[in-house]
XYZ file of C-alpha atoms in Angstrom:
782
model
C -97.617 -5.681 -45.489
C -97.889 -3.975 -42.155
C -101.460 -5.073 -41.931
C -100.476 -8.665 -42.736
C -97.643 -8.732 -40.172
C -100.002 -7.301 -37.521
C -102.433 -10.224 -38.178
C -99.577 -12.735 -38.101
C -98.301 -11.277 -34.918
C -101.625 -11.261 -33.203
C -102.401 -14.818 -34.341
C -99.133 -16.246 -32.898
C -99.089 -14.193 -29.646
C -102.703 -14.905 -28.828
C -101.907 -18.754 -28.722
C -98.424 -18.588 -26.984
C -99.104 -21.710 -24.869
C -100.110 -23.724 -27.925
C -97.082 -22.535 -29.916
C -94.768 -23.525 -27.032
C -96.503 -26.976 -26.830
C -96.030 -27.372 -30.567
C -92.324 -26.620 -30.319
C -91.849 -28.841 -27.237
C -93.467 -31.729 -29.029
C -91.377 -31.245 -32.142
C -88.223 -30.892 -30.079
C -88.843 -34.206 -28.264
C -89.514 -36.004 -31.596
C -86.529 -34.618 -33.309
C -84.261 -35.174 -30.343
C -85.386 -38.887 -30.461
C -84.603 -39.043 -34.114
C -81.245 -37.239 -33.669
C -80.237 -39.890 -30.983
C -80.072 -42.481 -33.819
C -77.815 -40.419 -36.121
C -74.449 -42.096 -36.820
C -71.273 -41.075 -38.533
C -71.477 -42.099 -42.174
C -68.478 -42.058 -44.438
C -68.390 -43.228 -47.997
C -65.662 -43.221 -50.813
C -67.922 -42.607 -53.713
C -69.650 -39.573 -52.306
C -66.136 -37.927 -52.036
C -65.659 -38.138 -55.791
C -67.400 -36.277 -58.687
C -69.020 -39.335 -60.192
C -70.413 -37.293 -63.261
C -66.952 -35.966 -64.130
C -65.366 -37.382 -67.386
C -62.388 -38.819 -65.485
C -64.687 -40.621 -62.948
C -66.747 -42.064 -65.752
C -63.482 -43.713 -66.898
C -62.801 -44.671 -63.435
C -66.139 -46.354 -62.803
C -66.072 -48.043 -66.149
C -62.820 -49.846 -65.512
C -62.976 -50.105 -61.604
C -63.956 -53.833 -61.588
C -60.988 -54.931 -63.907
C -58.294 -52.699 -62.685
C -59.357 -51.685 -59.070
C -60.151 -48.153 -57.931
C -58.482 -45.599 -55.742
C -59.998 -47.019 -52.606
C -56.869 -48.851 -51.256
C -55.529 -49.833 -48.024
C -51.699 -49.948 -47.702
C -50.043 -51.532 -44.606
C -46.133 -51.195 -44.508
C -44.287 -53.127 -41.977
C -40.915 -51.555 -41.035
C -38.101 -53.499 -39.429
C -36.218 -50.874 -37.250
C -33.180 -53.089 -37.390
C -32.921 -52.304 -41.134
C -33.380 -55.705 -42.719
C -36.670 -57.604 -43.225
C -35.020 -61.023 -43.839
C -35.467 -62.456 -40.392
C -38.130 -64.971 -38.915
C -39.765 -62.445 -36.728
C -40.515 -60.070 -39.559
C -41.809 -62.788 -41.944
C -44.025 -64.234 -39.187
C -45.542 -60.804 -38.670
C -45.869 -60.131 -42.437
C -47.659 -63.471 -42.926
C -50.097 -62.740 -40.172
C -50.851 -59.185 -41.246
C -51.564 -60.457 -44.721
C -54.036 -62.938 -43.414
C -55.558 -60.366 -41.061
C -56.075 -57.825 -43.935
C -57.530 -60.633 -46.103
C -60.304 -61.253 -43.734
C -61.159 -57.736 -42.790
C -64.796 -57.003 -43.753
C -65.015 -54.848 -46.871
C -61.716 -55.956 -48.466
C -61.777 -57.277 -51.970
C -59.950 -60.619 -51.404
C -59.145 -61.051 -54.953
C -57.055 -57.817 -54.861
C -54.785 -58.413 -51.814
C -51.082 -58.360 -52.504
C -48.005 -59.012 -50.521
C -44.939 -61.423 -50.541
C -47.218 -64.106 -49.271
C -50.102 -63.783 -51.897
C -50.098 -66.083 -54.988
C -50.057 -63.294 -57.429
C -46.426 -62.355 -56.340
C -44.225 -64.422 -58.744
C -40.727 -64.233 -60.327
C -39.556 -65.280 -63.694
C -35.864 -65.629 -64.466
C -33.878 -66.598 -67.535
C -32.019 -69.953 -67.261
C -30.012 -72.063 -69.511
C -33.086 -73.938 -70.834
C -35.270 -70.771 -71.263
C -37.510 -69.399 -68.441
C -37.907 -70.626 -64.870
C -40.250 -69.078 -62.271
C -42.519 -69.586 -59.333
C -43.934 -67.962 -56.165
C -41.571 -65.496 -54.501
C -42.319 -67.281 -51.242
C -42.547 -70.989 -52.234
C -45.015 -73.412 -50.547
C -42.256 -75.103 -48.897
C -40.743 -72.020 -47.296
C -39.303 -72.188 -43.732
C -37.910 -68.985 -42.096
C -34.451 -70.445 -41.954
C -31.323 -68.603 -43.021
C -31.300 -70.519 -46.382
C -35.077 -69.988 -46.700
C -34.903 -66.332 -46.171
C -31.810 -65.993 -48.672
C -33.920 -67.778 -51.282
C -36.850 -65.497 -50.828
C -34.476 -62.438 -51.034
C -33.152 -63.580 -54.397
C -36.609 -64.358 -55.683
C -37.786 -60.837 -54.531
C -34.974 -59.272 -56.554
C -35.866 -61.412 -59.677
C -39.581 -60.547 -59.407
C -38.743 -56.999 -59.764
C -40.814 -55.945 -56.811
C -38.094 -54.018 -54.981
C -39.527 -50.516 -54.596
C -43.036 -51.775 -54.856
C -43.846 -54.722 -52.368
C -40.422 -54.448 -50.734
C -38.676 -51.135 -49.936
C -35.403 -50.167 -51.747
C -33.290 -50.603 -48.692
C -34.964 -53.961 -47.663
C -36.141 -52.475 -44.417
C -39.932 -52.558 -45.258
C -42.490 -54.710 -46.933
C -45.937 -53.789 -47.955
C -49.416 -55.326 -47.907
C -51.996 -53.729 -50.128
C -55.724 -54.309 -50.689
C -58.690 -52.766 -52.507
C -61.844 -51.951 -50.599
C -65.346 -52.450 -51.844
C -68.045 -49.868 -51.275
C -70.757 -52.559 -50.786
C -70.545 -55.791 -48.866
C -71.254 -58.536 -51.436
C -72.797 -60.738 -48.705
C -75.032 -58.314 -46.901
C -75.453 -55.893 -49.846
C -74.965 -53.115 -47.335
C -72.559 -50.136 -47.500
C -69.125 -50.943 -46.082
C -68.500 -49.362 -42.722
C -65.252 -47.377 -43.218
C -65.129 -46.385 -39.477
C -65.359 -49.972 -38.504
C -62.638 -50.850 -40.958
C -60.394 -48.133 -39.458
C -60.947 -49.585 -36.006
C -60.225 -53.120 -37.141
C -56.884 -51.934 -38.802
C -55.868 -50.518 -35.428
C -57.151 -53.395 -33.292
C -56.332 -56.376 -35.642
C -53.149 -55.187 -37.170
C -51.314 -52.264 -35.484
C -52.042 -53.000 -31.914
C -51.613 -56.636 -32.430
C -48.501 -56.816 -34.419
C -46.522 -53.739 -33.676
C -43.433 -54.593 -31.554
C -40.199 -53.190 -30.338
C -38.564 -54.202 -33.485
C -41.315 -53.827 -36.151
C -43.420 -50.664 -36.693
C -46.665 -50.735 -38.661
C -47.678 -47.879 -40.960
C -51.290 -47.780 -42.429
C -52.731 -45.416 -45.103
C -55.800 -45.445 -47.266
C -59.241 -43.739 -47.511
C -60.853 -45.906 -44.763
C -57.886 -45.250 -42.377
C -57.909 -41.454 -43.119
C -61.668 -41.296 -42.504
C -61.209 -43.154 -39.178
C -58.484 -40.751 -38.198
C -60.641 -37.710 -39.273
C -63.628 -39.179 -37.367
C -61.418 -39.430 -34.163
C -60.296 -35.881 -34.597
C -63.902 -34.823 -35.271
C -64.911 -36.065 -31.966
C -62.796 -33.241 -30.710
C -65.371 -30.722 -32.182
C -67.546 -31.490 -29.190
C -64.946 -29.921 -27.107
C -64.732 -26.891 -29.350
C -68.590 -26.790 -29.533
C -68.525 -26.569 -25.710
C -65.947 -23.833 -25.692
C -67.789 -21.938 -28.378
C -70.959 -22.011 -26.405
C -69.211 -20.956 -23.282
C -67.589 -17.947 -25.125
C -70.944 -17.158 -26.582
C -72.680 -17.112 -23.276
C -70.085 -14.793 -21.771
C -70.256 -12.314 -24.677
C -73.962 -12.401 -24.807
C -74.214 -11.737 -21.078
C -71.797 -8.940 -21.408
C -74.058 -7.453 -23.935
C -77.388 -8.126 -22.412
C -76.494 -8.016 -18.722
C -79.239 -10.573 -18.039
C -78.896 -14.404 -17.442
C -82.422 -14.843 -18.973
C -81.559 -12.957 -22.023
C -78.471 -14.946 -22.346
C -79.955 -18.226 -21.840
C -82.843 -17.970 -24.155
C -81.069 -17.353 -27.508
C -78.565 -20.014 -26.616
C -81.378 -22.487 -25.830
C -83.256 -21.718 -29.031
C -80.024 -22.106 -31.144
C -79.458 -25.511 -29.600
C -83.097 -26.462 -30.266
C -82.283 -25.516 -33.982
C -79.387 -27.977 -33.877
C -81.512 -30.718 -32.377
C -84.187 -30.190 -35.144
C -81.534 -30.131 -37.860
C -79.988 -33.460 -36.747
C -83.434 -35.070 -36.214
C -84.753 -34.112 -39.633
C -81.429 -34.970 -41.285
C -81.593 -38.510 -39.784
C -85.187 -38.934 -40.540
C -84.686 -38.316 -44.231
C -82.084 -41.065 -44.346
C -78.786 -39.350 -43.902
C -75.887 -39.915 -41.467
C -73.291 -37.394 -40.353
C -70.127 -37.471 -42.439
C -66.889 -36.765 -40.477
C -66.108 -34.011 -43.011
C -69.376 -32.226 -42.273
C -69.187 -32.449 -38.469
C -68.854 -28.632 -38.296
C -72.315 -27.964 -39.746
C -74.262 -28.120 -36.449
C -71.950 -25.430 -34.946
C -72.575 -23.155 -38.010
C -76.306 -23.596 -37.417
C -75.872 -22.789 -33.764
C -73.782 -19.752 -34.614
C -76.297 -18.453 -37.218
C -79.049 -18.977 -34.663
C -77.246 -16.982 -31.988
C -76.795 -14.199 -34.658
C -80.430 -13.812 -35.195
C -81.192 -14.316 -31.547
C -78.930 -11.390 -30.672
C -81.201 -9.215 -32.758
C -84.321 -10.455 -30.915
C -82.967 -9.794 -27.470
C -81.710 -6.452 -28.520
C -85.079 -5.439 -29.887
C -86.837 -6.649 -26.618
C -84.315 -4.875 -24.367
C -84.675 -1.591 -26.264
C -88.529 -1.864 -26.090
C -88.397 -2.238 -22.394
C -86.149 0.660 -22.097
C -88.873 2.724 -23.800
C -91.354 1.633 -21.150
C -93.022 -1.264 -23.001
C -93.793 -4.413 -21.069
C -91.772 -7.542 -22.277
C -94.872 -8.913 -23.806
C -95.457 -5.719 -25.964
C -91.698 -5.392 -26.607
C -91.466 -8.992 -27.820
C -94.486 -8.568 -29.943
C -93.190 -5.421 -31.540
C -89.758 -6.875 -32.124
C -91.245 -9.987 -33.686
C -93.178 -7.811 -36.143
C -90.110 -5.574 -37.046
C -87.662 -8.532 -37.452
C -89.861 -11.160 -39.121
C -89.245 -9.970 -42.590
C -85.628 -8.820 -42.422
C -84.820 -11.792 -40.337
C -86.585 -14.164 -42.648
C -84.818 -12.656 -45.687
C -81.454 -12.931 -43.907
C -82.248 -16.693 -43.061
C -83.412 -17.379 -46.696
C -80.158 -15.755 -47.903
C -78.124 -18.004 -45.507
C -80.038 -20.997 -46.913
C -79.450 -19.931 -50.470
C -75.764 -19.736 -49.711
C -75.821 -23.336 -48.745
C -77.946 -24.554 -51.562
C -75.703 -23.113 -54.142
C -73.204 -25.809 -53.091
C -75.589 -28.295 -54.814
C -73.936 -26.984 -58.135
C -70.764 -28.933 -57.048
C -71.393 -32.409 -58.286
C -69.679 -34.115 -55.357
C -71.791 -36.067 -52.982
C -70.168 -34.968 -49.753
C -70.616 -31.252 -50.639
C -74.203 -31.855 -51.743
C -74.934 -33.767 -48.554
C -73.392 -30.796 -46.537
C -75.614 -28.379 -48.595
C -78.762 -30.308 -47.644
C -77.672 -30.674 -43.999
C -76.860 -27.048 -43.576
C -80.000 -25.857 -45.414
C -82.206 -27.794 -43.182
C -80.477 -26.391 -40.056
C -80.666 -22.760 -41.270
C -84.243 -23.252 -42.473
C -85.460 -24.282 -38.938
C -84.003 -21.208 -37.482
C -86.905 -19.305 -38.917
C -89.152 -21.273 -36.443
C -86.795 -21.548 -33.357
C -85.135 -18.117 -33.440
C -87.607 -15.851 -35.131
C -90.821 -17.413 -33.705
C -90.034 -19.426 -30.555
C -87.553 -17.036 -29.117
C -89.842 -13.880 -29.047
C -92.685 -16.077 -27.578
C -90.357 -17.232 -24.731
C -89.000 -13.703 -24.371
C -92.564 -12.368 -23.890
C -92.820 -14.227 -20.493
C -89.700 -12.628 -19.034
C -89.798 -9.818 -16.538
C -87.000 -7.270 -16.889
C -86.760 -5.118 -13.741
C -85.259 -1.848 -13.142
C -81.875 -3.226 -12.295
C -81.678 -4.778 -15.757
C -82.627 -1.449 -17.433
C -79.854 0.343 -15.491
C -77.302 -2.368 -16.451
C -78.423 -2.238 -20.165
C -78.364 1.458 -20.222
C -74.875 1.530 -18.916
C -73.742 -0.837 -21.799
C -75.566 1.425 -24.353
C -73.795 4.554 -22.850
C -70.402 2.818 -23.162
C -70.885 2.457 -26.824
C -72.217 5.913 -27.456
C -68.853 7.489 -28.302
C -68.165 4.646 -30.900
C -71.561 5.313 -32.499
C -70.745 9.069 -32.849
C -67.527 8.169 -34.541
C -69.018 5.608 -36.952
C -71.882 8.032 -37.643
C -69.454 10.477 -39.384
C -69.052 7.831 -42.088
C -72.609 8.614 -43.185
C -71.443 12.008 -44.206
C -70.640 11.866 -47.911
C -67.340 13.794 -47.425
C -66.066 11.252 -44.997
C -67.814 8.336 -46.656
C -65.672 8.818 -49.795
C -62.568 7.972 -47.875
C -64.086 4.680 -46.630
C -65.215 3.767 -50.180
C -61.789 4.615 -51.670
C -60.159 2.412 -49.054
C -62.670 -0.351 -49.858
C -61.928 -0.032 -53.705
C -58.251 -0.249 -52.945
C -58.599 -3.426 -50.745
C -60.814 -5.036 -53.349
C -58.125 -4.356 -56.039
C -55.396 -5.890 -53.854
C -57.621 -8.779 -52.928
C -58.575 -9.435 -56.536
C -54.873 -9.247 -57.596
C -53.663 -11.612 -54.963
C -56.696 -13.890 -55.048
C -56.096 -14.708 -58.815
C -53.009 -16.560 -57.573
C -55.015 -18.825 -55.563
C -54.461 -22.528 -56.467
C -57.134 -25.232 -57.018
C -56.307 -28.318 -54.996
C -54.035 -29.429 -52.267
C -50.892 -27.393 -51.713
C -49.166 -29.655 -49.070
C -47.801 -33.273 -49.252
C -49.740 -35.977 -47.160
C -53.392 -35.963 -46.254
C -54.521 -32.334 -46.148
C -57.360 -33.002 -43.838
C -54.892 -33.867 -41.035
C -51.967 -31.932 -39.596
C -48.379 -32.639 -40.850
C -47.510 -34.219 -37.358
C -50.559 -36.665 -37.451
C -49.717 -40.327 -37.438
C -51.369 -40.869 -40.632
C -49.161 -38.186 -42.402
C -46.057 -39.645 -40.718
C -46.964 -43.028 -42.209
C -47.268 -41.621 -45.571
C -43.852 -39.920 -45.230
C -42.313 -43.199 -44.267
C -43.808 -45.148 -47.182
C -42.897 -42.416 -49.759
C -39.274 -42.385 -48.479
C -38.891 -46.218 -48.622
C -40.699 -47.319 -51.726
C -40.107 -46.116 -55.413
C -43.825 -46.272 -56.427
C -45.039 -43.941 -53.689
C -48.714 -43.811 -52.599
C -49.923 -41.385 -55.233
C -50.758 -42.781 -58.727
C -52.785 -41.992 -61.677
C -53.576 -44.483 -64.361
C -54.189 -43.460 -67.946
C -56.510 -45.922 -69.650
C -55.323 -46.850 -73.216
C -58.320 -48.086 -75.047
C -57.878 -49.953 -78.309
C -59.134 -53.104 -79.962
C -59.081 -56.669 -78.877
C -55.680 -58.561 -79.018
C -54.017 -55.203 -79.541
C -51.017 -56.279 -77.295
C -49.930 -58.548 -80.133
C -49.601 -55.699 -82.623
C -46.439 -53.734 -82.687
C -47.976 -50.608 -83.900
C -50.319 -50.354 -80.924
C -47.680 -51.227 -78.237
C -45.325 -48.775 -79.744
C -47.758 -45.918 -79.273
C -48.165 -46.804 -75.670
C -44.362 -47.225 -75.258
C -43.756 -43.718 -76.674
C -46.280 -42.307 -74.286
C -44.662 -44.171 -71.435
C -41.361 -42.486 -72.273
C -42.947 -39.116 -72.646
C -44.588 -39.160 -69.182
C -41.434 -40.516 -67.501
C -39.851 -37.241 -68.356
C -42.639 -34.984 -66.977
C -41.819 -33.078 -63.810
C -43.426 -34.554 -60.764
C -43.440 -38.061 -62.145
C -41.695 -40.604 -59.979
C -41.918 -43.691 -62.187
C -44.111 -45.194 -64.813
C -45.271 -48.817 -65.339
C -46.906 -50.130 -68.507
C -47.363 -53.305 -70.504
C -44.936 -52.076 -73.095
C -42.287 -51.664 -70.586
C -42.743 -55.251 -69.183
C -43.053 -56.695 -72.659
C -39.555 -55.445 -73.495
C -38.086 -56.922 -70.443
C -39.736 -60.303 -71.164
C -38.407 -60.107 -74.808
C -34.871 -59.504 -73.440
C -35.408 -62.565 -71.171
C -36.068 -64.725 -74.140
C -32.654 -63.703 -75.479
C -30.462 -64.503 -72.456
C -31.408 -61.319 -70.771
C -29.334 -59.295 -73.210
C -30.064 -55.650 -72.691
C -29.888 -55.143 -76.470
C -33.001 -57.189 -76.838
C -35.031 -54.955 -74.505
C -37.063 -53.765 -77.336
C -40.512 -54.283 -78.875
C -40.543 -56.775 -81.780
C -42.227 -56.004 -85.044
C -43.013 -59.615 -85.422
C -46.602 -60.530 -84.170
C -45.662 -63.954 -82.945
C -42.767 -62.476 -80.926
C -44.962 -59.795 -79.575
C -47.432 -62.456 -78.527
C -44.571 -64.292 -76.762
C -43.564 -61.203 -74.995
C -47.028 -60.330 -73.694
C -48.482 -63.621 -72.880
C -46.799 -64.079 -69.432
C -48.374 -60.742 -68.367
C -51.635 -61.816 -66.673
C -54.790 -59.520 -66.418
C -54.356 -59.612 -62.617
C -51.297 -57.545 -62.977
C -53.417 -54.428 -63.711
C -51.601 -53.756 -66.986
C -54.152 -55.196 -69.291
C -57.768 -56.671 -69.361
C -58.757 -60.183 -70.293
C -58.901 -59.434 -74.114
C -56.062 -56.969 -74.360
C -58.327 -54.108 -75.506
C -57.404 -51.913 -72.539
C -53.923 -51.347 -71.215
C -53.435 -48.803 -68.411
C -50.322 -46.819 -68.059
C -49.656 -46.375 -64.210
C -47.910 -43.084 -63.318
C -46.640 -42.750 -59.803
C -46.356 -39.144 -58.805
C -43.924 -37.495 -56.332
C -46.930 -36.041 -54.423
C -50.595 -34.852 -54.963
C -49.945 -31.200 -54.782
C -52.038 -29.041 -57.039
C -49.247 -28.076 -59.352
C -48.077 -31.672 -59.699
C -51.525 -32.890 -60.687
C -52.134 -29.932 -62.916
C -48.803 -30.407 -64.788
C -49.327 -34.258 -65.263
C -52.884 -33.889 -66.483
C -52.107 -31.070 -68.839
C -49.157 -33.070 -70.261
C -51.383 -36.096 -70.910
C -53.930 -33.878 -72.692
C -51.055 -32.162 -74.723
C -49.536 -35.459 -75.732
C -52.931 -36.858 -76.810
C -53.757 -33.674 -78.786
C -50.330 -33.518 -80.498
C -50.252 -37.308 -81.273
C -53.649 -38.246 -82.495
C -54.122 -42.043 -83.158
C -56.928 -44.128 -84.443
C -55.368 -47.079 -82.680
C -55.046 -45.896 -79.154
C -57.418 -43.661 -77.240
C -55.649 -42.243 -74.003
C -58.352 -41.591 -71.337
C -58.029 -39.815 -68.058
C -57.979 -41.239 -65.353
C -58.134 -43.684 -62.509
C -56.190 -44.057 -59.346
C -55.970 -41.843 -56.280
C -54.418 -38.935 -58.178
C -56.879 -39.305 -60.938
C -59.689 -38.943 -58.327
C -58.017 -35.798 -57.044
C -57.637 -34.390 -60.416
C -61.380 -34.832 -61.119
C -62.242 -33.141 -57.810
C -59.872 -30.231 -58.514
C -61.527 -29.640 -61.786
C -65.029 -29.960 -60.439
C -64.068 -27.455 -57.781
C -62.613 -25.222 -60.465
C -65.716 -25.450 -62.655
C -68.092 -24.802 -59.741
C -66.223 -22.012 -58.143
C -67.500 -19.028 -60.236
C -71.049 -20.350 -60.983
C -71.483 -20.971 -57.231
C -70.534 -17.436 -56.412
C -72.692 -16.043 -59.152
C -75.716 -17.953 -58.067
C -75.236 -17.016 -54.372
C -74.875 -13.359 -55.270
C -77.756 -13.556 -57.735
C -79.996 -15.024 -55.070
C -78.924 -12.597 -52.398
C -79.256 -9.616 -54.733
C -82.654 -10.758 -55.724
C -83.867 -11.242 -52.195
C -82.593 -7.777 -51.200
C -84.365 -6.019 -54.268
C -87.641 -7.825 -53.434
C -87.421 -6.888 -49.763
C -86.169 -3.295 -50.089
C -87.395 -2.511 -53.510
C -84.350 -0.338 -53.910
C -81.217 -0.910 -56.073
C -79.160 1.488 -54.044
C -80.058 -0.193 -50.810
C -79.173 -3.526 -52.370
C -75.732 -2.114 -53.480
C -75.016 -0.922 -50.053
C -75.561 -4.443 -48.690
C -73.749 -6.330 -51.533
C -70.529 -4.245 -52.137
C -69.058 -4.971 -48.663
C -69.693 -8.709 -49.270
C -67.840 -8.687 -52.618
C -64.832 -6.929 -51.039
C -64.625 -9.505 -48.262
C -64.948 -12.466 -50.797
C -62.077 -10.942 -52.715
C -59.840 -10.435 -49.447
C -60.800 -14.093 -48.330
C -59.376 -15.515 -51.536
C -56.260 -13.276 -51.198
C -56.007 -14.586 -47.538
C -56.019 -18.197 -48.816
C -53.142 -17.324 -51.227
C -51.068 -15.710 -48.509
C -51.605 -18.715 -46.172
C -50.767 -21.169 -49.014
C -54.265 -22.619 -48.566
C -55.641 -24.207 -51.815
C -59.332 -24.166 -52.947
C -60.498 -27.646 -52.233
C -63.680 -29.508 -51.346
C -63.266 -28.376 -47.741
C -62.593 -24.645 -48.340
C -64.826 -23.928 -51.407
C -68.079 -24.039 -49.340
C -66.633 -21.329 -46.905
C -66.646 -18.788 -49.687
C -70.459 -19.353 -50.225
C -71.043 -19.401 -46.593
C -69.216 -16.177 -46.005
C -71.645 -14.440 -48.555
C -74.774 -16.168 -47.282
C -74.066 -15.583 -43.509
C -72.421 -12.259 -44.093
C -75.379 -10.534 -45.745
C -77.147 -10.898 -42.312
C -75.255 -8.004 -40.911
C -76.136 -5.661 -43.815
C -79.747 -6.553 -43.776
C -80.126 -5.857 -40.094
C -78.397 -2.455 -40.673
C -80.164 -1.283 -43.789
C -83.702 -2.264 -42.726
C -83.964 0.047 -39.639
C -81.829 2.851 -41.412
C -84.452 2.919 -44.316
C -87.277 2.863 -41.858
C -85.869 5.881 -39.873
C -85.336 7.795 -42.973
C -88.862 7.068 -44.131
C -89.923 8.538 -40.736
C -88.348 11.811 -41.858
C -84.863 11.647 -40.265
C -81.791 12.715 -42.290
C -79.332 9.922 -43.239
C -76.822 10.877 -40.369
C -79.755 10.985 -37.893
C -81.212 7.621 -39.104
C -77.902 6.015 -39.007
C -77.126 7.077 -35.424
C -80.555 5.883 -34.400
C -79.748 2.561 -36.213
C -76.484 2.095 -34.288
C -78.265 2.743 -31.064
C -80.996 0.272 -31.797
C -79.363 -2.588 -33.682
C -75.726 -1.630 -34.095
C -74.713 -2.976 -30.746
C -76.328 -6.413 -31.632
C -74.539 -6.547 -35.088
C -71.205 -5.692 -33.467
C -71.531 -8.225 -30.584
C -72.812 -10.859 -33.203
C -69.718 -10.505 -35.351
C -67.417 -10.622 -32.422
C -69.127 -13.625 -30.911
C -69.224 -15.591 -34.150
C -65.582 -14.758 -34.929
C -64.248 -15.576 -31.461
C -66.275 -18.803 -31.384
C -65.003 -20.240 -34.690
C -61.508 -19.000 -33.836
C -61.237 -21.849 -31.291
C -61.221 -24.302 -34.445
C -57.707 -23.011 -35.216
C -56.379 -25.254 -32.498
C -58.209 -28.405 -33.743
C -56.249 -31.651 -34.552
C -57.812 -31.589 -37.994
C -56.087 -29.379 -40.530
C -59.165 -28.785 -42.682
C -61.076 -27.771 -39.614
C -58.346 -25.216 -38.644
C -58.330 -23.847 -42.203
C -62.091 -23.391 -42.132
C -61.834 -21.775 -38.621
C -59.255 -19.185 -39.957
C -61.473 -18.426 -43.057
C -64.665 -18.075 -41.118
C -63.148 -16.024 -38.396
C -61.790 -13.628 -41.074
C -65.065 -13.442 -42.898
C -67.378 -13.118 -40.107
C -65.233 -10.232 -38.587
C -64.824 -8.406 -41.837
C -68.379 -8.785 -42.889
C -69.419 -7.106 -39.675
C -66.833 -4.309 -40.168
C -68.139 -3.769 -43.700
C -71.669 -3.524 -42.443
C -70.945 -0.887 -39.885
C -68.357 1.132 -41.724
C -68.668 0.680 -45.511
C -72.394 0.285 -45.740
C -73.130 3.811 -44.267
C -70.359 5.280 -46.517
C -72.086 3.927 -49.532
C -75.498 5.075 -48.318
C -73.998 8.610 -47.820
C -72.891 8.618 -51.624
C -76.466 7.444 -52.703
C -78.699 9.390 -50.363
C -76.440 12.276 -49.226
C -78.201 14.684 -46.953
C -81.703 13.702 -47.976
C -84.255 14.221 -45.150
C -86.268 11.161 -46.241
C -86.420 8.404 -48.867
C -90.289 8.232 -48.905
C -91.724 10.624 -51.492
C -95.022 10.758 -49.630
C -93.357 11.849 -46.348
C -91.317 14.462 -48.316
C -94.538 16.080 -49.484
C -95.948 15.965 -45.925
C -92.746 17.684 -44.696
C -93.232 20.390 -47.373
C -96.736 20.995 -46.304
């Protein structure tokens, strides 16, 4: 291996100008490609399409609509919508929403759409019509008539708020434009909602509140643009810390430059293979930059130490390249493996993130492990630099002497026991971690965000809320004329109405009873299901398939459940109750299938995350362990690297529990990243430690030398990464702030584990052995 590395090193360093030319050419090409990358959001890639619930969702999406809705609520601040100004605004907003690109025009509903009708019982039978008739004029009489029709239509609490201060316009969105056959641009829709609706029709008396996937993505994209600011701040902090460590402008600039080159390559390649940047993955380029800096720190540390020994920068760069290529390559491959395990989660956005990040980390092998030492070899580090760097090393000397005591087995036992206790506490608390969102509103945004304020108003004003899950009742054709079938659905409807977290329920059985009472002068005693097939037909015929309560041949009848919120406990309770009822009440007539609607999508995502959590961690640890064994060919060395990672993983889950942070699509990848990135510290400590022991030094001597050569780089890297991502905590995006907290915690603790717990474990395994190479032990004995 040494001979092979020497040949590779000579081959690369003998053609340095050509290597630099190659990298320059690639960077220009990838920068050109990266300039064309665009934000790309999609609804379907945010859901687990292969999940059982989502198969039901996609099967019935055309007939009953999906979860991709836009809701626009107009609120009259004076407390009453029945005035000319409000109705004029409502009509224009309905028209504007109807013509926005990507809206399914057959599924737009408001007081002004033709699907909003009323039916009333009169002396001669039934009478009905449009809630807003064709001859409507916004006069006092006309408005009074519409108000009465609204009450008769039973849409109070749905299209009109309970206190008559709001009215709603809702629409379904398409994923593909039927005219152009191209994917719908959700960011464009979000801009149009602001420009053509909110900005245009919001007045002193009327406020407009908009929610829905497209609007949420637009708000996230607006907040994500702030990442550029945090990126800049992180780069500045990184530059300051690297300079404090290296005491050289050149040694500071080069690793930063090479890490930025890695980001350019990543974005260029990602765009070239046909992907865009999803707003939810906007943080990936910074992670790539941070990982690049991490490996760059090791390079500049090796070059600086080489020059302190009297080597030229060329010789020092060459030696450092040979020493770090294998451990650095293993570390980068481990990082990549951490990202690739995210492919186990069958959700498009996470798989896209995995590909994006894997490309970025993969190119670090070229930019920071090959290009950086080549560039460093051209530097000239004078005596002034050597004095400054020596002073920095001397300042850390006392710290190294303290940490070196941990490699003594007697002292190391204390650190190991503390580690075991922390692992136990982390595991105990981490078991309480919930799967899913733990807060009301859109979890990607902060509570005070306009979008979440809009949700709060709509939830407080309307009975149906914005969170719903539809249970698809599959049966045979014309089942709505059969009492036995509708009775089963009615019993299920009643059962679900009494489940905690359910706000209200709508089903065909419920409406059929109301219509049956209507045929009997509205007498409440007749609000029942008739056993007579003809009467059942009479009760269900007025209910059209456009109502969303049945399909065209009445073989599918959804039960729509409106929930109080979409918190993890609420969703879990409702889904488990549906499964419980279906199991305890088996029927050959009706098959209850989960699920469609926004909460149905969330339930599927929560279950997909729960199913992927343990396999993902098992795979990432399996890959990292395998790489360590192959590299070090030592189980004890592998255990020394892995144990601190396991403890930090347990503590990270405990931290999520303490901070009331659920395991979601946003936070799950962080656990894998923490392992993949955290292993870098251990690899950069254990590699020189083992080499020094092979050279005949005792464990304590070897660890002290390791701290003096690579310890400072590991320490500064951990601090640099932790401080850099800590700036995300102040982001306008809640999910970005949560990720910032978790990554700061994991970056810092993984570094602590590498310099404190790793040597303590090494002390237990290797004790006071003078060497770990049997050949060298024999030489010593001679």
